[in-house]
XYZ file of C-alpha atoms in Angstrom:
658
model
C 0.000 0.000 0.000
C 1.077 3.560 -0.668
C 1.500 5.972 2.231
C -0.984 8.867 2.407
C 0.059 12.439 1.668
C -1.930 13.803 4.626
C -4.055 16.141 2.556
C -7.196 15.288 4.583
C -5.504 15.071 7.973
C -6.926 18.405 9.161
C -10.464 17.714 8.017
C -12.844 16.032 10.365
C -14.238 12.673 9.323
C -17.812 12.893 8.055
C -18.754 9.691 9.898
C -17.424 11.002 13.194
C -17.520 8.472 16.011
C -19.347 5.974 13.820
C -16.376 5.612 11.461
C -15.227 1.972 11.351
C -12.227 2.305 9.015
C -8.912 1.101 10.547
C -6.880 3.753 8.678
C -9.188 6.700 7.907
C -7.822 9.540 5.753
C -9.685 12.117 7.803
C -8.860 13.379 11.290
C -10.608 12.050 14.406
C -8.748 14.133 16.993
C -10.032 17.672 16.173
C -12.712 19.331 18.231
C -15.959 20.154 16.555
C -15.310 23.912 16.875
C -11.970 23.775 15.086
C -11.546 24.041 11.360
C -8.852 24.641 8.787
C -9.984 28.134 7.979
C -10.940 29.079 11.529
C -14.682 28.408 11.170
C -16.829 25.959 13.078
C -16.218 22.486 11.799
C -18.469 21.839 8.854
C -19.275 18.285 8.090
C -20.355 17.321 4.575
C -23.639 15.584 4.026
C -24.320 13.672 7.295
C -26.152 10.381 7.610
C -29.865 10.889 7.339
C -31.745 10.729 10.616
C -35.421 10.831 11.421
C -35.118 14.165 13.179
C -33.590 15.908 10.116
C -35.473 18.846 8.674
C -36.747 17.321 5.415
C -38.500 20.551 4.520
C -35.084 22.205 4.273
C -33.857 19.469 1.933
C -36.914 19.841 -0.298
C -36.451 23.595 -0.471
C -33.008 22.996 -2.037
C -34.027 20.194 -4.365
C -33.360 22.266 -7.486
C -30.872 24.929 -8.442
C -32.321 28.380 -8.807
C -31.265 31.987 -8.669
C -32.676 34.948 -6.838
C -31.770 38.613 -6.860
C -31.114 40.206 -3.452
C -31.592 43.849 -2.588
C -28.165 44.791 -3.916
C -28.917 43.456 -7.359
C -26.474 40.536 -7.159
C -27.464 36.926 -7.646
C -27.376 34.392 -4.819
C -27.063 30.790 -5.985
C -28.567 27.991 -3.926
C -27.195 24.559 -4.625
C -28.388 21.098 -3.648
C -25.167 19.405 -4.674
C -23.404 20.284 -1.399
C -25.567 20.804 1.676
C -23.756 21.288 4.994
C -25.105 21.188 8.551
C -23.648 21.792 11.929
C -23.029 18.489 13.668
C -24.696 19.627 16.853
C -27.740 20.720 14.971
C -27.911 17.287 13.449
C -28.359 15.585 16.821
C -31.074 17.957 18.029
C -34.724 17.107 17.746
C -36.611 18.872 14.984
C -40.092 18.005 16.081
C -40.674 21.308 17.874
C -38.237 23.423 15.850
C -39.618 26.174 13.754
C -39.002 25.663 10.041
C -37.781 29.231 9.568
C -35.268 28.860 12.452
C -33.999 25.592 10.935
C -33.401 27.297 7.595
C -31.531 30.204 9.216
C -29.395 27.813 11.259
C -28.532 25.763 8.208
C -27.685 28.879 6.160
C -25.396 30.077 8.971
C -23.121 27.059 8.614
C -23.141 26.809 4.799
C -19.736 27.266 3.129
C -18.860 30.755 1.942
C -18.587 29.530 -1.625
C -22.314 28.845 -1.547
C -23.634 31.779 0.469
C -21.496 34.583 -0.914
C -23.006 36.980 -3.437
C -22.245 36.084 -7.006
C -22.072 38.698 -9.724
C -24.318 37.976 -12.675
C -22.583 36.827 -15.851
C -21.729 39.595 -18.290
C -24.346 40.201 -20.895
C -23.311 39.112 -24.346
C -23.174 41.795 -26.927
C -25.993 41.367 -29.335
C -24.343 40.185 -32.486
C -24.943 42.525 -35.343
C -27.265 40.697 -37.693
C -25.876 39.947 -41.092
C -26.994 42.466 -43.598
C -29.844 40.921 -45.447
C -30.071 40.962 -49.161
C -32.776 43.510 -49.396
C -35.382 43.552 -52.071
C -36.001 46.694 -54.061
C -38.174 49.187 -52.244
C -40.949 48.588 -54.694
C -41.005 44.901 -53.842
C -41.751 45.119 -50.146
C -43.301 47.431 -47.605
C -42.105 45.541 -44.522
C -39.357 46.884 -42.194
C -35.752 45.684 -42.207
C -35.988 45.043 -45.952
C -37.520 41.629 -45.510
C -38.271 40.125 -48.897
C -41.892 39.043 -48.862
C -43.902 37.532 -51.642
C -47.463 38.490 -52.415
C -48.879 36.083 -49.840
C -46.461 37.223 -47.097
C -43.893 34.453 -47.217
C -40.188 35.209 -47.075
C -38.786 34.749 -50.559
C -35.048 35.064 -49.929
C -32.890 34.010 -46.989
C -30.529 36.644 -45.504
C -26.953 36.291 -46.713
C -23.894 37.053 -44.560
C -21.846 40.129 -45.313
C -18.818 39.355 -47.482
C -15.586 41.157 -48.201
C -14.190 41.907 -51.631
C -12.056 38.790 -51.685
C -12.388 35.938 -54.231
C -14.189 32.885 -52.928
C -12.259 29.674 -52.425
C -12.146 27.066 -55.176
C -10.544 23.627 -55.172
C -8.896 24.311 -58.526
C -8.815 28.063 -59.121
C -8.451 29.127 -62.761
C -5.851 31.792 -61.902
C -3.696 32.985 -59.025
C -5.280 34.798 -56.117
C -3.613 38.068 -57.141
C -5.081 37.865 -60.650
C -8.544 36.982 -59.394
C -8.482 39.800 -56.868
C -7.384 42.330 -59.476
C -10.158 41.323 -61.900
C -12.696 41.288 -59.072
C -11.785 44.835 -58.019
C -12.084 46.104 -61.597
C -15.473 44.412 -61.941
C -16.687 45.898 -58.656
C -15.396 49.343 -59.657
C -17.525 49.463 -62.798
C -20.605 48.177 -60.974
C -20.076 50.829 -58.311
C -19.912 53.539 -60.968
C -23.188 52.454 -62.539
C -24.857 52.139 -59.151
C -23.861 55.726 -58.311
C -25.493 56.880 -61.527
C -28.675 55.131 -60.399
C -28.464 56.923 -57.030
C -28.152 60.338 -58.672
C -31.054 59.728 -61.079
C -34.433 61.275 -60.352
C -36.671 58.519 -61.666
C -39.325 56.935 -59.462
C -37.865 53.438 -59.785
C -34.473 54.537 -58.427
C -34.980 52.948 -55.016
C -35.916 49.628 -56.593
C -32.829 49.471 -58.801
C -30.276 50.748 -56.312
C -27.886 48.273 -54.661
C -26.429 48.607 -51.192
C -22.693 48.354 -50.586
C -22.953 44.749 -49.418
C -25.161 43.809 -52.367
C -22.648 45.281 -54.791
C -19.878 43.186 -53.269
C -22.035 40.050 -53.340
C -23.068 40.666 -56.965
C -19.447 41.068 -58.046
C -18.408 37.960 -56.104
C -21.224 35.912 -57.627
C -20.285 36.889 -61.164
C -16.567 36.269 -60.649
C -17.182 32.941 -58.911
C -19.537 31.725 -61.643
C -16.953 32.434 -64.343
C -14.185 30.774 -62.311
C -16.230 27.665 -61.594
C -18.059 27.135 -64.888
C -15.501 28.327 -67.459
C -12.027 28.019 -65.950
C -10.332 27.718 -69.350
C -11.526 31.133 -70.549
C -12.018 32.705 -67.117
C -9.779 35.728 -67.706
C -11.296 36.456 -71.124
C -14.842 36.325 -69.786
C -14.129 38.775 -66.978
C -12.138 41.145 -69.177
C -14.943 41.287 -71.728
C -17.468 41.811 -68.941
C -15.430 44.676 -67.453
C -15.155 46.356 -70.857
C -18.907 45.924 -71.417
C -19.677 47.499 -68.038
C -17.263 50.333 -68.756
C -19.122 51.176 -71.975
C -22.557 50.505 -70.512
C -24.992 53.399 -70.230
C -27.460 53.958 -67.424
C -30.454 52.675 -69.403
C -28.703 49.407 -70.228
C -27.751 48.930 -66.575
C -31.376 49.496 -65.546
C -32.566 46.819 -67.960
C -29.974 44.413 -66.579
C -31.056 45.147 -63.011
C -34.704 44.582 -63.928
C -33.831 41.168 -65.354
C -31.918 40.343 -62.161
C -34.887 41.387 -60.008
C -37.238 39.243 -62.083
C -34.863 36.283 -61.662
C -34.116 36.702 -57.935
C -37.678 37.498 -56.813
C -39.946 35.435 -59.092
C -42.841 35.216 -56.608
C -43.231 38.969 -56.324
C -45.051 41.036 -58.919
C -44.413 44.596 -57.742
C -46.474 47.546 -58.934
C -43.460 49.820 -59.405
C -41.009 47.335 -60.910
C -42.408 45.436 -63.864
C -40.664 42.398 -65.210
C -38.966 43.157 -68.526
C -40.645 41.966 -71.661
C -38.948 38.969 -73.212
C -41.088 38.865 -76.360
C -39.369 37.856 -79.557
C -38.891 40.653 -82.086
C -38.195 39.600 -85.670
C -38.264 43.065 -87.217
C -40.967 41.882 -89.635
C -44.681 42.419 -89.748
C -47.122 39.534 -89.294
C -47.786 39.311 -93.026
C -44.054 39.266 -93.761
C -43.489 36.486 -91.237
C -46.251 34.466 -92.898
C -44.537 34.891 -96.250
C -41.366 33.290 -94.850
C -43.265 30.456 -93.156
C -43.362 28.117 -96.219
C -39.575 27.830 -96.021
C -40.019 25.919 -92.728
C -42.692 23.440 -93.816
C -41.725 19.848 -93.016
C -41.420 17.502 -95.958
C -43.832 14.545 -95.920
C -41.169 12.155 -97.146
C -40.189 9.593 -94.549
C -42.571 10.838 -91.859
C -44.540 7.588 -91.764
C -41.537 5.855 -90.203
C -41.837 8.019 -87.109
C -45.557 7.766 -86.320
C -46.971 10.387 -88.719
C -49.985 9.219 -90.694
C -49.813 10.677 -94.205
C -52.576 8.518 -95.724
C -55.570 6.790 -94.113
C -55.428 3.018 -93.492
C -57.182 0.806 -96.023
C -60.323 -1.187 -95.335
C -58.282 -4.393 -95.293
C -55.946 -3.052 -92.620
C -58.872 -1.896 -90.495
C -60.523 -5.325 -90.796
C -57.294 -6.990 -89.766
C -57.154 -4.764 -86.676
C -60.757 -5.677 -85.812
C -59.962 -9.383 -85.877
C -56.935 -8.844 -83.681
C -58.948 -6.991 -81.050
C -61.598 -9.720 -81.008
C -58.964 -12.412 -80.627
C -57.185 -10.662 -77.741
C -60.441 -10.562 -75.735
C -59.470 -7.251 -74.170
C -56.021 -8.219 -72.907
C -53.576 -5.306 -73.030
C -50.192 -4.288 -71.633
C -50.166 -1.447 -69.128
C -48.544 1.673 -70.565
C -47.102 2.560 -67.147
C -46.088 -0.588 -65.238
C -45.945 -2.952 -68.295
C -48.073 -5.630 -66.627
C -50.811 -7.545 -68.450
C -54.455 -6.799 -67.662
C -57.885 -7.103 -69.238
C -60.134 -4.240 -70.343
C -63.948 -4.416 -70.252
C -65.485 -1.695 -72.481
C -69.016 -1.049 -71.265
C -68.088 -2.569 -67.846
C -67.985 -6.208 -66.782
C -71.410 -7.670 -66.168
C -70.511 -9.398 -62.881
C -69.231 -6.444 -60.880
C -69.183 -3.424 -63.199
C -65.385 -3.281 -63.329
C -63.616 -1.591 -66.243
C -60.250 -3.352 -65.873
C -58.674 -6.286 -64.098
C -55.385 -6.490 -62.246
C -56.175 -4.095 -59.399
C -54.143 -0.928 -58.825
C -51.130 0.179 -60.843
C -47.830 1.143 -59.159
C -45.418 2.944 -61.455
C -42.835 5.722 -61.943
C -44.193 8.742 -63.791
C -40.757 10.293 -64.363
C -38.618 9.380 -67.357
C -35.332 7.526 -66.818
C -32.277 9.761 -66.816
C -28.602 9.447 -66.027
C -27.410 11.806 -63.243
C -24.975 14.491 -64.319
C -21.373 13.749 -63.452
C -19.318 16.165 -61.416
C -15.656 16.782 -62.106
C -14.735 14.788 -59.009
C -16.823 11.746 -60.048
C -14.806 8.908 -61.508
C -17.146 5.926 -61.159
C -20.239 4.840 -63.054
C -23.626 6.361 -62.199
C -26.739 4.242 -62.627
C -29.768 5.477 -64.512
C -32.537 6.673 -62.203
C -36.153 7.796 -62.516
C -36.496 11.570 -62.574
C -39.577 11.455 -60.330
C -37.952 9.906 -57.250
C -34.269 9.336 -58.141
C -34.662 5.592 -57.624
C -32.729 3.203 -59.832
C -34.334 1.413 -62.729
C -36.049 -1.812 -61.696
C -37.279 -0.550 -58.312
C -40.947 -0.572 -57.395
C -42.990 2.453 -58.397
C -43.434 5.592 -56.338
C -47.033 6.370 -57.410
C -50.148 4.184 -57.263
C -53.157 4.618 -59.557
C -56.553 2.959 -59.299
C -56.299 0.959 -62.512
C -53.970 -0.042 -65.330
C -54.083 1.850 -68.619
C -52.958 1.229 -72.198
C -52.146 3.145 -75.366
C -52.863 2.305 -79.013
C -50.214 3.395 -81.539
C -51.044 1.497 -84.745
C -52.899 3.656 -87.256
C -55.140 0.786 -88.413
C -56.353 0.167 -84.874
C -56.799 3.881 -84.277
C -58.899 4.054 -87.442
C -61.011 1.178 -86.100
C -62.052 3.370 -83.154
C -62.483 6.579 -85.157
C -61.703 7.003 -88.870
C -59.047 9.421 -90.116
C -60.061 12.500 -92.056
C -57.984 14.926 -94.078
C -58.336 18.661 -94.447
C -60.043 20.015 -97.552
C -58.937 22.680 -99.986
C -61.094 25.700 -99.275
C -60.177 29.201 -100.363
C -56.822 30.963 -100.619
C -54.301 31.355 -97.826
C -54.936 34.316 -95.576
C -52.710 35.593 -92.748
C -55.218 34.318 -90.206
C -54.881 30.725 -91.440
C -51.525 29.848 -89.809
C -52.508 27.826 -86.729
C -50.662 26.561 -83.650
C -52.148 23.320 -82.409
C -51.900 21.207 -79.245
C -53.947 18.404 -77.715
C -54.178 16.753 -74.313
C -54.970 13.066 -73.977
C -56.330 10.803 -71.248
C -56.675 7.034 -70.807
C -59.996 5.328 -71.496
C -61.179 1.796 -72.184
C -60.371 2.425 -75.868
C -56.790 3.522 -75.242
C -55.448 7.078 -75.097
C -58.099 9.496 -76.345
C -58.402 13.212 -76.996
C -59.802 15.157 -74.004
C -58.776 18.749 -74.839
C -58.036 20.530 -78.123
C -56.495 24.003 -78.390
C -55.679 26.128 -81.435
C -54.146 29.612 -81.534
C -53.385 31.991 -84.372
C -49.844 32.503 -85.559
C -47.867 34.709 -85.055
C -49.940 36.825 -82.630
C -51.047 33.879 -80.431
C -54.732 34.803 -80.436
C -56.978 31.991 -79.222
C -58.999 30.334 -81.953
C -60.335 27.251 -80.205
C -60.042 25.713 -76.722
C -62.536 22.980 -75.838
C -62.822 19.927 -73.635
C -63.696 16.735 -75.500
C -65.926 13.959 -74.223
C -64.071 10.722 -75.103
C -65.716 7.746 -76.766
C -64.692 5.194 -74.122
C -65.128 5.129 -70.348
C -62.447 7.168 -68.579
C -59.807 5.201 -66.695
C -57.372 8.023 -65.907
C -57.375 11.636 -67.141
C -53.567 11.664 -66.886
C -53.972 14.956 -65.027
C -50.323 15.224 -64.000
C -49.453 15.819 -67.659
C -52.714 16.769 -69.379
C -53.720 19.410 -66.837
C -57.338 18.245 -67.179
C -59.018 17.327 -63.884
C -62.469 15.910 -63.124
C -63.689 19.325 -61.957
C -63.064 20.723 -65.442
C -65.597 18.270 -66.854
C -68.122 18.700 -64.044
C -68.029 22.498 -64.340
C -67.757 22.680 -68.135
C -70.495 24.236 -70.273
C -71.703 23.147 -73.667
C -69.802 24.720 -76.534
C -71.519 27.582 -78.337
C -70.259 30.068 -80.896
C -71.625 33.100 -79.072
C -69.250 34.528 -76.453
C -66.950 33.056 -73.876
C -68.094 30.916 -70.940
C -68.148 32.407 -67.427
C -65.192 32.272 -65.088
C -64.879 30.446 -61.802
C -62.443 30.522 -58.905
C -60.287 27.477 -58.298
C -58.948 26.118 -54.992
C -55.937 28.473 -54.998
C -58.064 31.581 -55.293
C -56.930 32.300 -58.843
C -59.428 33.054 -61.569
C -59.677 30.197 -64.022
C -61.762 30.218 -67.160
C -64.507 27.642 -67.365
C -63.913 25.546 -70.461
C -66.479 24.637 -73.080
C -67.081 20.996 -73.950
C -68.013 19.170 -77.120
C -69.600 15.752 -77.222
C -67.047 13.785 -79.267
C -63.550 13.966 -80.780
C -65.141 14.152 -84.229
C -67.008 17.319 -83.288
C -63.790 18.904 -81.990
C -62.043 17.985 -85.235
C -64.735 19.667 -87.306
C -64.349 22.849 -85.255
C -60.614 22.832 -85.975
C -61.230 22.265 -89.687
C -63.048 25.618 -89.840
C -59.608 27.259 -89.414
C -57.673 24.960 -91.771
C -57.217 24.259 -95.437
C -54.793 21.845 -97.059
C -52.238 24.671 -97.447
C -52.626 26.153 -93.960
C -49.394 25.742 -91.975
C -50.204 23.739 -88.838
C -47.598 24.378 -86.122
C -46.877 22.244 -83.057
C -44.410 20.094 -81.155
C -44.385 16.317 -81.829
C -47.440 16.777 -84.021
C -47.856 13.077 -84.780
C -49.334 12.534 -81.297
C -51.816 15.408 -81.624
C -52.819 14.553 -85.198
C -53.345 10.879 -84.366
C -55.437 11.672 -81.278
C -57.784 13.791 -83.432
C -57.426 11.438 -86.480
C -56.310 14.288 -88.750
C -54.266 13.984 -91.930
C -52.736 17.315 -92.926
C -49.985 17.816 -95.521
C -48.721 21.238 -94.412
C -47.134 20.914 -90.988
C -44.290 22.661 -89.180
C -43.025 20.505 -86.323
C -40.521 21.969 -83.872
C -39.107 18.465 -83.449
C -37.893 18.785 -87.041
C -36.780 22.405 -86.712
C -34.700 21.641 -83.593
C -33.567 18.033 -84.118
C -31.756 15.957 -81.557
C -28.080 15.327 -82.426
C -28.747 11.572 -82.488
C -31.732 11.941 -84.804
C -35.260 10.550 -84.652
C -36.936 8.922 -82.824
C -34.957 10.714 -80.075
C -36.203 14.250 -79.644
C -35.915 17.241 -77.349
C -38.828 18.152 -75.083
C -40.749 21.372 -75.638
C -39.895 22.652 -72.166
C -36.169 22.258 -72.768
C -36.309 23.879 -76.217
C -38.186 26.918 -74.922
C -35.788 27.342 -72.020
C -32.701 26.931 -74.183
C -33.686 29.077 -77.162
C -36.176 31.578 -75.695
C -35.029 31.634 -72.049
C -38.612 31.129 -70.886
C -40.087 28.688 -68.395
C -43.196 26.724 -69.334
C -44.966 23.711 -67.843
C -44.174 24.958 -64.329
C -47.465 23.799 -62.820
C -45.918 20.656 -61.319
C -48.612 18.168 -60.378
C -51.285 20.516 -61.766
C -50.222 19.479 -65.252
C -49.590 21.212 -68.572
C -51.610 23.911 -70.297
C -52.273 23.123 -73.951
C -52.714 26.807 -74.783
C -49.316 27.633 -73.295
C -47.695 24.758 -75.200
C -49.269 25.813 -78.508
C -48.053 29.390 -78.143
C -44.585 28.239 -77.065
C -44.278 26.140 -80.232
C -45.310 29.183 -82.236
C -42.579 31.281 -80.613
C -39.973 28.669 -81.514
C -41.125 28.869 -85.125
C -40.876 32.668 -85.030
C -37.285 32.294 -83.848
C -36.552 30.139 -86.903
C -38.211 32.769 -89.086
C -35.877 35.368 -87.591
C -32.828 33.186 -88.272
C -34.005 32.594 -91.846
C -34.480 36.313 -92.419
C -30.984 37.080 -91.120
C -29.496 34.604 -93.607
C -31.519 36.154 -96.420
C -30.372 39.627 -95.438
C -26.768 38.465 -95.534
C -27.394 37.229 -99.084
C -28.728 40.619 -100.130
C -32.493 40.160 -99.788
C -34.578 43.179 -98.886
C -38.190 43.776 -97.919
C -40.208 46.502 -99.519
C -43.886 47.249 -98.941
C -44.504 43.837 -97.411
C -42.730 41.914 -100.167
C -39.330 40.183 -100.204
C -37.025 41.154 -103.037
C -33.974 39.139 -104.079
C -30.650 40.819 -104.850
C -30.366 42.047 -108.426
C -27.162 42.038 -110.510
C -25.232 45.288 -110.439
C -26.836 46.406 -107.195
C -29.736 48.214 -108.890
C -32.602 48.604 -106.434
C -35.742 46.759 -107.521
C -38.804 48.540 -108.730
C -41.634 48.708 -106.190
C -43.972 45.702 -105.994
C -42.042 43.660 -108.532
C -41.162 40.589 -106.472
C -43.053 38.325 -104.160
C -42.201 35.357 -101.986
C -44.995 32.922 -101.310
C -45.783 29.235 -100.939
C -44.717 28.541 -104.504
C -41.214 29.904 -103.922
C -39.570 33.084 -105.166
C -41.043 34.713 -108.248
C -39.323 37.826 -109.549
C -41.291 39.965 -111.992
C -39.288 42.532 -113.830
C -41.129 45.634 -114.980
C -42.030 45.675 -118.625
C -40.148 48.077 -120.835
């Protein structure tokens, strides 16, 4: 055994006379009135006895603080409770509780009873300067960015210094990045000062604070360094030169675009979002004259689902025999399982399909984008839930559905019909066209048809269509048609528009008209078409087949903007509009698409191609005079007025007679 150091030799034993240890570390020879620091001997927590004041123990069961008259805090602790030994042996039956508390407090250690200064108050940290919205965007204090319905649209960002942000692989040295960043910030500061000195009403909305200027410069420099490291210096130098030459009006337009991008949920009265309409520099009639150059050739279209001629009677009869032989068995278009369809309902229980519910993925398969640090293989996943291919579905529908693609079987349900040659082409005859389809017991049928004029986008026709078969699924996530649209629809009439109603979100939504069959909707569309009328759309084979239309003059954006790998692979309309027009469509999420929006978006893509065609013609020397396109003449002699036209038959130059 080790010898003791004697550190507890002057402290009385807590057990006192009841201690039974042969070699106790504490002292047993000191008197009870003697202590190390000259105070009465204080014994730590004594053995509990029946005569102990339990009320005193309960009063110190929890730590708490109180403020005395001097303003200091006195801390009471239950971790160490000390009593005088003599007081421990006394009877507490007739002792007053207040006297017991005073006696106990008298013999508590100084470390417990002394006044304790309160902890110093922390300085309130200065809140990070929030990225304030323009004054016109919010009327709340502290520049909180609120949307129309009161929700915060942007999170506050911490204040940053004019120092390039860290990158794993910077495109240049820190000195170079800092120098370019300072030059970029200097030009932005100059333009912002011009905004401050202007007297226009929208000045407060366009002005940037000091912290916002620094953040804007850092964002632009960081984006160039991260996304384009190979040409980083060139990008920033060109940007600095552009800002140096930029006038106040150009800077205001750029700020308005930034406001529209950063605060999309806010539609302020003072700050309007800039117009992003496409300007071709041509009139509507002139654009229509260039449209025949974009017409899709009919050659080879039948290989990709386009129906250029109606099926024969023999083909239709063959399809009828096949349907009778299959006895209603189909393959689900979503989960690929086999099930049986009962048109007119099954007699036993009234069911429309067999196989129960359908569990599937509604998102298309896609391969995740690889980062620069990724070296391994990434599996293809579903875009709806990011689960790998082969996993069970993430959505459950009530029944299975199927789709018919063969033209002969489509003609068995409803015959094809072609447009007729009626009258000459007029500017109002160019039509943008889009359809929405839903699943029925006859396959995928037309449930909404929309047509708009080109190039102004004026609505020509927008009707709901009652399908021929019983509805299995309206495909609302994509079609945008919900059961309430049918229940609240009104019968189509030619006189005036139907009334409006308010939907669940409080927004005003137009009540749609309804026709009784797909054939009736097709006849309404034919009132705006002739065989030579350009019919514009995206992936038109689906829309034409759903309405059973054969039309020779089509302009399909799938053909105008082909996929690099060729058909049948194609770009989606949403991607094309975002890439070429910098617009967002089909943003309704689960609410589905809007056929009118899709039709007009396809028309805008065609107008962009018209603009590109006109630029090429201008480079070749073409001119436009009094609404007519004139080719370049030899020797540079200007053409005589109204001597050349460009129409569906090509270019015809008429020289004036001598």
